[in-house]
Amino acid sequence: MKEKLALLKLLADETRLEILNLLLKEDSYVEKIACTLSLTPATICYHLKKLEAAGIVRCARTQFYMIYSLNREIFDLPLSALIQKESPAEDPDEKYRREVISHFFKYGKLTQLPTQRKKREIVLAEIARSFVPDRKYDEKEVNDIIHRYHEDHCTIRREMIACGIMAREKESYWLI
Amino acid sequence: MKEKLALLKLLADETRLEILNLLLKEDSYVEKIACTLSLTPATICYHLKKLEAAGIVRCARTQFYMIYSLNREIFDLPLSALIQKESPAEDPDEKYRREVISHFFKYGKLTQLPTQRKKREIVLAEIARSFVPDRKYDEKEVNDIIHRYHEDHCTIRREMIACGIMAREKESYWLI
DNA sequence: ATAGTGATTTGATCAAATTCTAATCATTCT
DNA sequence: AGAATGATTAGAATTTGATCAAATCACTAT
């Protein structure tokens, strides 16, 4: 990733683009480029050295001049190849989930039920982990478990059913 | 050219690349992205607005959130399409030539014959413009014409022949 | 050798861009 | 209407990067 970013940074400069356009037409050398672009040789050298370090140009000494030339293979890459990470990286949903949980739970207690639907679902799903799948609970059991997280077990129990985490039939509750 | 440069500048930022990578996986919204990248919503908004202005992302309001999504067509471009100017622009050789001439000629006089071959050829070619093609000159004529530019007409006459601008046979000189 | 010329490095300066905090705007829910 | 929440804007601080002048290096030619 860092390499791709570095390459993009190199290309994202007007002077360097001008230099590359000149080299696209023909090999050249510092003073000539400087003269063409109305900049000092020091500046051109600064840019050429950067481009050289990235493998975009090469240079070789001739009699008087240091002749710079393009390494043309690089430019066949599609843009998409430069913006995509190679490493899959962490799931952003999972990171977001952890942030929400650490925000709404303090010392294992739910401080407040989020009003935002997405956040509320995350919080409710976290509480639901205290229930065993496929087991049936009566209402008192459900309330007691939820009560470990928050006073208002009724609201939370109702919400868990409303958003499809739990199901209820008669006196019986279970995870979905 | 400026548009391409602007596009490259947009892509050449770590935060924006991260954002694009997230949007590549799925549409998202400001707060969620901010949370994932551990940055403030203000910062994410700043970047998304830039990307939107360039047509790289779009956004649409849903219930609560402003959902941002990628405009994927852009990324099929090859890099070469981004570094090349569309306008042919001025010939760099011509610009260089003018610079050399203005450096070595003052008030129409040659101040000094450059020792660098490339520059010397440019200077000699400039002097050669005072000769008419296909006409024969004797040595005195040649010397007089050159003398308008510089005292040392002998050296310059010799150089013009040495670098193939003029030819000589017996007493006769002419442009090549 | 030594003068001349082009290339490079160094150090300083200046401009542009990112990021944050705080304030404001826009929308939804009660 | 007003309370809550997400998005956006404004302003300030910081960082990054381009440019130049001057000094130095590397090579060529006299």
Tab-separated table of C-alpha atoms (C1' of nucleotides) in Angstrom:
chain	number	residue	atom	x	y	z
A	1	MET	CA	0.000	0.000	0.000
A	2	LYS	CA	2.670	2.446	0.962
A	3	GLU	CA	4.477	1.861	-2.329
A	4	LYS	CA	1.379	2.605	-4.338
A	5	LEU	CA	0.723	5.709	-2.329
A	6	ALA	CA	4.303	6.782	-2.925
A	7	LEU	CA	3.928	6.255	-6.648
A	8	LEU	CA	0.746	8.297	-6.738
A	9	LYS	CA	2.383	11.076	-4.765
A	10	LEU	CA	5.218	11.128	-7.251
A	11	LEU	CA	2.878	11.451	-10.182
A	12	ALA	CA	0.702	14.057	-8.518
A	13	ASP	CA	2.992	16.987	-9.142
A	14	GLU	CA	2.825	19.350	-12.054
A	15	THR	CA	6.563	19.697	-12.548
A	16	ARG	CA	7.124	15.958	-12.480
A	17	LEU	CA	4.326	15.396	-14.972
A	18	GLU	CA	5.947	17.935	-17.264
A	19	ILE	CA	9.263	16.189	-16.926
A	20	LEU	CA	7.712	12.822	-17.720
A	21	ASN	CA	6.036	14.302	-20.767
A	22	LEU	CA	9.353	15.578	-22.036
A	23	LEU	CA	11.016	12.227	-21.433
A	24	LEU	CA	8.135	10.527	-23.181
A	25	LYS	CA	9.196	12.305	-26.350
A	26	GLU	CA	12.928	11.802	-25.971
A	27	ASP	CA	15.666	11.230	-23.454
A	28	SER	CA	17.047	14.423	-22.017
A	29	TYR	CA	19.290	15.917	-19.368
A	30	VAL	CA	18.995	18.175	-16.371
A	31	GLU	CA	19.974	21.505	-17.812
A	32	LYS	CA	17.912	21.112	-20.934
A	33	ILE	CA	14.804	20.185	-18.984
A	34	ALA	CA	15.382	23.050	-16.589
A	35	CYS	CA	15.670	25.427	-19.487
A	36	THR	CA	12.539	24.115	-21.158
A	37	LEU	CA	10.441	24.353	-18.009
A	38	SER	CA	11.953	27.634	-16.794
A	39	LEU	CA	13.114	26.160	-13.527
A	40	THR	CA	16.553	25.821	-11.975
A	41	PRO	CA	18.683	22.715	-12.534
A	42	ALA	CA	18.593	22.109	-8.774
A	43	THR	CA	14.837	21.768	-8.868
A	44	ILE	CA	14.857	19.445	-11.859
A	45	CYS	CA	17.545	17.341	-10.268
A	46	TYR	CA	15.474	17.118	-7.104
A	47	HIS	CA	12.529	15.750	-9.056
A	48	LEU	CA	14.569	13.420	-11.262
A	49	LYS	CA	16.222	11.876	-8.241
A	50	LYS	CA	12.839	11.206	-6.723
A	51	LEU	CA	11.603	9.622	-9.930
A	52	GLU	CA	14.762	7.581	-10.195
A	53	ALA	CA	14.444	6.269	-6.652
A	54	ALA	CA	10.976	5.018	-7.546
A	55	GLY	CA	12.208	3.322	-10.692
A	56	ILE	CA	10.236	5.573	-12.994
A	57	VAL	CA	13.296	6.950	-14.759
A	58	ARG	CA	16.875	5.789	-15.199
A	59	CYS	CA	19.997	7.787	-15.848
A	60	ALA	CA	23.370	7.200	-17.438
A	61	ARG	CA	26.330	9.460	-17.890
A	62	THR	CA	27.516	10.340	-21.367
A	63	GLN	CA	30.326	12.695	-22.282
A	64	PHE	CA	29.012	15.848	-20.715
A	65	TYR	CA	25.530	15.066	-19.683
A	66	MET	CA	23.601	12.835	-17.374
A	67	ILE	CA	21.000	11.457	-19.755
A	68	TYR	CA	17.679	10.550	-18.173
A	69	SER	CA	15.236	8.146	-19.778
A	70	LEU	CA	11.827	6.723	-18.976
A	71	ASN	CA	11.104	3.281	-17.656
A	72	ARG	CA	7.991	2.849	-19.728
A	73	GLU	CA	6.626	-0.405	-18.373
A	74	ILE	CA	5.145	1.247	-15.338
A	75	PHE	CA	2.521	3.154	-17.206
A	76	ASP	CA	0.526	0.173	-18.372
A	77	LEU	CA	-0.983	-0.302	-14.939
A	78	PRO	CA	-4.663	0.539	-14.623
A	79	LEU	CA	-5.605	3.025	-11.973
A	80	SER	CA	-7.554	0.423	-10.066
A	81	ALA	CA	-4.318	-1.429	-9.401
A	82	LEU	CA	-3.089	1.586	-7.516
A	83	ILE	CA	-5.998	2.245	-5.233
A	84	GLN	CA	-6.626	-1.270	-4.049
A	85	LYS	CA	-4.906	-2.683	-1.035
A	86	GLU	CA	-3.346	-6.055	-1.493
A	87	SER	CA	-3.840	-7.060	2.128
A	88	PRO	CA	-7.499	-7.749	2.916
A	89	ALA	CA	-7.168	-5.809	6.176
A	90	GLU	CA	-9.588	-5.869	9.042
A	91	ASP	CA	-13.311	-5.955	8.452
A	92	PRO	CA	-14.518	-2.376	8.916
A	93	ASP	CA	-17.867	-3.576	10.267
A	94	GLU	CA	-16.110	-5.473	13.004
A	95	LYS	CA	-14.037	-2.473	13.977
A	96	TYR	CA	-17.117	-0.275	14.018
A	97	ARG	CA	-18.931	-2.820	16.125
A	98	ARG	CA	-16.170	-2.805	18.708
A	99	GLU	CA	-16.184	0.972	18.854
A	100	VAL	CA	-19.912	1.108	19.417
A	101	ILE	CA	-19.735	-1.509	22.109
A	102	SER	CA	-16.895	0.179	23.942
A	103	HIS	CA	-18.840	3.404	23.782
A	104	PHE	CA	-22.139	2.111	25.164
A	105	PHE	CA	-20.857	-0.401	27.673
A	106	LYS	CA	-18.951	0.659	30.764
A	107	TYR	CA	-17.675	-1.974	33.191
A	108	GLY	CA	-19.870	-4.544	31.495
A	109	LYS	CA	-23.026	-2.471	31.928
A	110	LEU	CA	-25.059	-0.871	29.182
A	111	THR	CA	-24.972	2.857	29.933
A	112	GLN	CA	-27.731	3.795	27.539
A	113	LEU	CA	-29.701	2.186	24.721
A	114	PRO	CA	-28.691	3.895	21.454
A	115	THR	CA	-31.527	5.434	19.533
A	116	GLN	CA	-29.768	4.895	16.208
A	117	ARG	CA	-31.012	1.678	14.728
A	118	LYS	CA	-27.640	0.339	13.588
A	119	LYS	CA	-26.000	1.033	16.897
A	120	ARG	CA	-28.950	-0.363	18.792
A	121	GLU	CA	-28.758	-3.597	16.864
A	122	ILE	CA	-25.095	-3.928	17.657
A	123	VAL	CA	-25.714	-3.374	21.348
A	124	LEU	CA	-28.649	-5.789	21.439
A	125	ALA	CA	-26.642	-8.429	19.583
A	126	GLU	CA	-23.927	-8.074	22.202
A	127	ILE	CA	-26.383	-8.701	25.001
A	128	ALA	CA	-27.851	-11.615	23.080
A	129	ARG	CA	-24.523	-13.429	23.342
A	130	SER	CA	-25.500	-14.280	26.917
A	131	PHE	CA	-28.239	-16.497	25.606
A	132	VAL	CA	-27.566	-20.009	24.369
A	133	PRO	CA	-28.855	-20.770	20.867
A	134	ASP	CA	-31.799	-23.151	20.541
A	135	ARG	CA	-32.598	-23.066	24.206
A	136	LYS	CA	-36.000	-21.853	25.462
A	137	TYR	CA	-36.187	-19.259	28.251
A	138	ASP	CA	-39.182	-18.148	30.277
A	139	GLU	CA	-39.740	-14.459	30.849
A	140	LYS	CA	-38.113	-14.297	34.259
A	141	GLU	CA	-34.947	-15.934	32.994
A	142	VAL	CA	-34.784	-13.483	30.122
A	143	ASN	CA	-35.285	-10.517	32.411
A	144	ASP	CA	-32.630	-11.681	34.851
A	145	ILE	CA	-30.027	-12.121	32.167
A	146	ILE	CA	-30.754	-8.745	30.593
A	147	HIS	CA	-30.791	-7.169	34.031
A	148	ARG	CA	-27.079	-7.895	34.367
A	149	TYR	CA	-26.603	-5.278	31.665
A	150	HIS	CA	-29.288	-2.712	32.344
A	151	GLU	CA	-32.124	-1.825	34.771
A	152	ASP	CA	-34.802	-1.553	32.126
A	153	HIS	CA	-34.951	-5.201	31.074
A	154	CYS	CA	-38.478	-4.791	29.705
A	155	THR	CA	-37.519	-2.283	27.038
A	156	ILE	CA	-34.513	-4.245	25.991
A	157	ARG	CA	-36.421	-7.504	25.841
A	158	ARG	CA	-39.039	-5.868	23.681
A	159	GLU	CA	-36.394	-4.334	21.404
A	160	MET	CA	-34.649	-7.636	20.943
A	161	ILE	CA	-37.852	-9.106	19.655
A	162	ALA	CA	-38.635	-6.034	17.564
A	163	CYS	CA	-35.383	-6.219	15.691
A	164	GLY	CA	-35.539	-9.953	15.154
A	165	ILE	CA	-32.859	-11.152	17.522
A	166	MET	CA	-35.283	-13.043	19.718
A	167	ALA	CA	-38.604	-14.725	19.132
A	168	ARG	CA	-41.473	-15.259	21.532
A	169	GLU	CA	-44.364	-17.643	21.650
A	170	LYS	CA	-46.687	-17.723	24.669
A	171	GLU	CA	-44.399	-17.703	27.734
A	172	SER	CA	-41.353	-18.897	25.827
A	173	TYR	CA	-38.381	-16.932	24.358
A	174	TRP	CA	-35.447	-18.093	22.200
A	175	LEU	CA	-32.685	-16.773	20.005
A	176	ILE	CA	-33.239	-16.620	16.286
B	1	MET	CA	-3.793	18.453	-18.155
B	2	LYS	CA	-4.962	20.257	-15.074
B	3	GLU	CA	-7.835	17.830	-14.628
B	4	LYS	CA	-5.550	14.855	-14.724
B	5	LEU	CA	-3.212	16.478	-12.289
B	6	ALA	CA	-6.144	17.190	-10.006
B	7	LEU	CA	-7.253	13.583	-10.172
B	8	LEU	CA	-3.781	12.351	-9.315
B	9	LYS	CA	-3.536	14.765	-6.422
B	10	LEU	CA	-6.823	13.474	-5.096
B	11	LEU	CA	-5.661	9.890	-5.213
B	12	ALA	CA	-2.269	10.659	-3.732
B	13	ASP	CA	-3.428	10.866	-0.147
B	14	GLU	CA	-3.393	8.067	2.353
B	15	THR	CA	-6.694	8.901	3.982
B	16	ARG	CA	-8.506	9.190	0.676
B	17	LEU	CA	-7.077	5.885	-0.500
B	18	GLU	CA	-8.342	4.265	2.677
B	19	ILE	CA	-11.753	5.760	2.129
B	20	LEU	CA	-11.862	4.520	-1.451
B	21	ASN	CA	-10.871	1.065	-0.301
B	22	LEU	CA	-13.744	0.996	2.149
B	23	LEU	CA	-16.197	2.201	-0.488
B	24	LEU	CA	-14.849	-0.410	-2.848
B	25	LYS	CA	-16.192	-3.045	-0.499
B	26	GLU	CA	-19.496	-1.364	0.252
B	27	ASP	CA	-21.281	1.945	0.390
B	28	SER	CA	-20.871	3.713	3.681
B	29	TYR	CA	-21.405	6.961	5.535
B	30	VAL	CA	-19.358	9.633	7.228
B	31	GLU	CA	-19.508	8.560	10.830
B	32	LYS	CA	-18.883	4.925	10.099
B	33	ILE	CA	-15.847	5.661	7.969
B	34	ALA	CA	-14.532	8.063	10.588
B	35	CYS	CA	-14.895	5.406	13.222
B	36	THR	CA	-13.174	2.770	11.108
B	37	LEU	CA	-10.221	4.980	10.276
B	38	SER	CA	-9.951	6.592	13.717
B	39	LEU	CA	-10.408	10.090	12.373
B	40	THR	CA	-13.006	12.761	13.046
B	41	PRO	CA	-16.170	13.006	10.940
B	42	ALA	CA	-15.092	16.506	9.919
B	43	THR	CA	-11.959	15.133	8.322
B	44	ILE	CA	-13.802	12.375	6.492
B	45	CYS	CA	-16.381	14.836	5.282
B	46	TYR	CA	-13.631	17.106	3.988
B	47	HIS	CA	-12.185	14.279	1.924
B	48	LEU	CA	-15.509	12.942	0.701
B	49	LYS	CA	-16.525	16.371	-0.517
B	50	LYS	CA	-13.304	16.631	-2.476
B	51	LEU	CA	-13.840	13.211	-3.998
B	52	GLU	CA	-17.419	14.092	-4.806
B	53	ALA	CA	-16.440	17.326	-6.536
B	54	ALA	CA	-14.157	15.308	-8.771
B	55	GLY	CA	-16.879	12.797	-9.587
B	56	ILE	CA	-15.095	9.923	-7.902
B	57	VAL	CA	-17.878	9.311	-5.390
B	58	ARG	CA	-21.541	10.166	-5.211
B	59	CYS	CA	-23.764	10.615	-2.203
B	60	ALA	CA	-27.451	10.328	-1.433
B	61	ARG	CA	-29.363	10.903	1.731
B	62	THR	CA	-31.243	8.037	3.328
B	63	GLN	CA	-33.134	8.144	6.564
B	64	PHE	CA	-30.364	9.103	8.900
B	65	TYR	CA	-27.257	8.859	6.893
B	66	MET	CA	-25.614	10.382	3.888
B	67	ILE	CA	-24.630	7.258	1.990
B	68	TYR	CA	-21.531	7.605	-0.161
B	69	SER	CA	-20.784	5.273	-3.046
B	70	LEU	CA	-18.051	4.860	-5.624
B	71	ASN	CA	-18.213	5.888	-9.227
B	72	ARG	CA	-16.328	2.869	-10.461
B	73	GLU	CA	-15.857	3.712	-14.124
B	74	ILE	CA	-12.956	6.013	-13.414
B	75	PHE	CA	-10.611	3.305	-12.314
B	76	ASP	CA	-10.350	1.555	-15.630
B	77	LEU	CA	-8.045	4.243	-17.001
B	78	PRO	CA	-4.439	3.200	-17.500
B	79	LEU	CA	-1.803	5.339	-15.843
B	80	SER	CA	-0.412	6.392	-19.181
B	81	ALA	CA	-3.667	8.192	-19.875
B	82	LEU	CA	-3.032	10.326	-16.835
B	83	ILE	CA	0.503	11.429	-17.436
B	84	GLN	CA	0.233	12.376	-21.072
B	85	LYS	CA	-0.722	15.837	-22.142
B	86	GLU	CA	-3.391	16.089	-24.746
B	87	SER	CA	-2.060	19.321	-26.199
B	88	PRO	CA	1.212	18.838	-28.063
B	89	ALA	CA	2.684	21.967	-26.483
B	90	GLU	CA	5.736	23.826	-27.642
B	91	ASP	CA	8.740	21.960	-28.996
B	92	PRO	CA	11.238	21.791	-26.125
B	93	ASP	CA	14.185	21.877	-28.562
B	94	GLU	CA	12.952	25.146	-29.961
B	95	LYS	CA	12.582	26.688	-26.543
B	96	TYR	CA	16.048	25.509	-25.569
B	97	ARG	CA	17.449	26.921	-28.769
B	98	ARG	CA	15.989	30.322	-28.031
B	99	GLU	CA	17.410	30.285	-24.518
B	100	VAL	CA	20.881	29.438	-25.745
B	101	ILE	CA	20.760	32.138	-28.373
B	102	SER	CA	19.592	34.790	-25.968
B	103	HIS	CA	22.367	33.764	-23.638
B	104	PHE	CA	25.218	33.921	-26.114
B	105	PHE	CA	24.104	36.835	-28.226
B	106	LYS	CA	23.964	40.359	-26.829
B	107	TYR	CA	22.749	43.191	-29.028
B	108	GLY	CA	23.100	40.951	-32.050
B	109	LYS	CA	26.726	40.114	-31.300
B	110	LEU	CA	28.074	36.741	-30.287
B	111	THR	CA	29.625	37.292	-26.864
B	112	GLN	CA	31.489	34.027	-26.749
B	113	LEU	CA	31.607	30.771	-28.713
B	114	PRO	CA	30.204	28.020	-26.442
B	115	THR	CA	32.519	25.113	-25.841
B	116	GLN	CA	29.607	22.722	-25.401
B	117	ARG	CA	28.983	21.034	-28.711
B	118	LYS	CA	25.191	21.229	-28.620
B	119	LYS	CA	25.217	24.883	-27.732
B	120	ARG	CA	27.933	25.644	-30.250
B	121	GLU	CA	25.922	24.066	-33.024
B	122	ILE	CA	22.919	26.145	-32.104
B	123	VAL	CA	24.969	29.329	-32.150
B	124	LEU	CA	26.632	28.475	-35.438
B	125	ALA	CA	23.310	27.593	-37.013
B	126	GLU	CA	22.017	30.993	-35.953
B	127	ILE	CA	24.898	32.748	-37.661
B	128	ALA	CA	24.415	30.563	-40.707
B	129	ARG	CA	20.996	32.124	-41.213
B	130	SER	CA	22.778	35.135	-42.682
B	131	PHE	CA	23.851	33.026	-45.636
B	132	VAL	CA	21.548	32.294	-48.508
B	133	PRO	CA	21.155	28.614	-49.371
B	134	ASP	CA	22.679	27.359	-52.589
B	135	ARG	CA	24.720	30.511	-53.168
B	136	LYS	CA	28.528	30.384	-53.347
B	137	TYR	CA	30.609	32.782	-51.267
B	138	ASP	CA	34.307	33.557	-51.463
B	139	GLU	CA	36.332	33.678	-48.289
B	140	LYS	CA	36.207	37.430	-47.860
B	141	GLU	CA	32.406	37.466	-48.126
B	142	VAL	CA	32.185	34.740	-45.548
B	143	ASN	CA	34.517	36.545	-43.188
B	144	ASP	CA	32.657	39.824	-43.516
B	145	ILE	CA	29.317	38.280	-42.747
B	146	ILE	CA	30.625	36.405	-39.764
B	147	HIS	CA	32.432	39.498	-38.603
B	148	ARG	CA	29.096	41.172	-37.977
B	149	TYR	CA	28.675	38.710	-35.147
B	150	HIS	CA	32.177	38.259	-33.801
B	151	GLU	CA	35.780	39.429	-34.189
B	152	ASP	CA	37.247	36.012	-34.643
B	153	HIS	CA	35.674	35.150	-37.994
B	154	CYS	CA	38.401	32.597	-38.743
B	155	THR	CA	37.566	30.330	-35.838
B	156	ILE	CA	33.886	30.521	-36.493
B	157	ARG	CA	34.278	29.875	-40.195
B	158	ARG	CA	36.369	26.844	-39.394
B	159	GLU	CA	33.842	25.595	-36.833
B	160	MET	CA	30.954	25.947	-39.248
B	161	ILE	CA	32.724	23.673	-41.640
B	162	ALA	CA	33.790	21.284	-38.885
B	163	CYS	CA	30.255	20.712	-37.719
B	164	GLY	CA	28.846	20.346	-41.203
B	165	ILE	CA	26.918	23.574	-41.576
B	166	MET	CA	29.071	24.852	-44.402
B	167	ALA	CA	31.110	23.196	-47.092
B	168	ARG	CA	34.250	24.432	-48.855
B	169	GLU	CA	35.891	23.621	-52.100
B	170	LYS	CA	38.930	25.618	-53.275
B	171	GLU	CA	38.034	29.306	-52.677
B	172	SER	CA	34.316	28.664	-52.562
B	173	TYR	CA	31.970	28.263	-49.537
B	174	TRP	CA	28.270	27.357	-49.360
B	175	LEU	CA	25.585	26.218	-46.939
B	176	ILE	CA	24.810	22.550	-46.694
C	1	DA	C1'	47.323	20.344	-13.118
C	2	DT	C1'	43.604	23.390	-13.617
C	3	DA	C1'	39.862	25.724	-15.540
C	4	DG	C1'	35.231	24.968	-17.099
C	5	DT	C1'	30.771	22.851	-17.110
C	6	DG	C1'	26.992	20.142	-15.741
C	7	DA	C1'	24.963	17.512	-11.703
C	8	DT	C1'	23.996	17.160	-7.004
C	9	DT	C1'	23.492	18.385	-2.092
C	10	DT	C1'	22.383	21.506	1.657
C	11	DG	C1'	19.804	24.797	4.104
C	12	DA	C1'	16.285	28.149	4.140
C	13	DT	C1'	11.973	29.856	2.650
C	14	DC	C1'	7.412	29.766	1.126
C	15	DA	C1'	2.951	27.702	-0.339
C	16	DA	C1'	-0.435	24.189	-0.060
C	17	DA	C1'	-2.934	20.617	2.160
C	18	DT	C1'	-4.448	17.826	6.186
C	19	DT	C1'	-6.415	17.623	10.547
C	20	DC	C1'	-8.761	19.090	14.557
C	21	DT	C1'	-12.159	21.802	17.539
C	22	DA	C1'	-16.171	24.335	17.726
C	23	DA	C1'	-20.067	26.090	15.639
C	24	DT	C1'	-23.817	25.576	12.459
C	25	DC	C1'	-27.052	23.156	9.356
C	26	DA	C1'	-30.387	19.492	8.157
C	27	DT	C1'	-33.144	15.765	9.225
C	28	DT	C1'	-35.784	12.630	12.107
C	29	DC	C1'	-38.289	11.345	16.167
C	30	DT	C1'	-41.122	12.476	20.262
D	1	DA	C1'	-42.081	22.733	18.488
D	2	DG	C1'	-37.935	20.928	20.293
D	3	DA	C1'	-34.515	17.328	21.323
D	4	DA	C1'	-31.202	14.343	19.240
D	5	DT	C1'	-28.050	13.017	15.835
D	6	DG	C1'	-25.408	13.021	11.689
D	7	DA	C1'	-23.252	16.140	8.154
D	8	DT	C1'	-21.014	20.204	7.018
D	9	DT	C1'	-18.461	24.510	7.454
D	10	DA	C1'	-15.157	27.916	9.459
D	11	DG	C1'	-10.945	28.871	11.496
D	12	DA	C1'	-6.467	27.673	13.385
D	13	DA	C1'	-2.454	24.698	13.983
D	14	DT	C1'	0.607	21.642	12.000
D	15	DT	C1'	2.844	19.173	8.453
D	16	DT	C1'	4.505	18.305	4.055
D	17	DG	C1'	6.658	19.439	-0.032
D	18	DA	C1'	8.512	22.500	-3.893
D	19	DT	C1'	11.742	25.847	-4.977
D	20	DC	C1'	15.921	28.509	-4.999
D	21	DA	C1'	20.787	30.177	-4.009
D	22	DA	C1'	25.069	28.739	-2.806
D	23	DA	C1'	28.367	25.274	-2.079
D	24	DT	C1'	30.261	21.049	-3.516
D	25	DC	C1'	31.106	17.047	-6.516
D	26	DA	C1'	32.344	14.714	-10.979
D	27	DC	C1'	33.964	14.777	-15.270
D	28	DT	C1'	36.207	16.839	-19.547
D	29	DA	C1'	39.344	19.416	-22.035
D	30	DT	C1'	43.084	22.503	-22.459
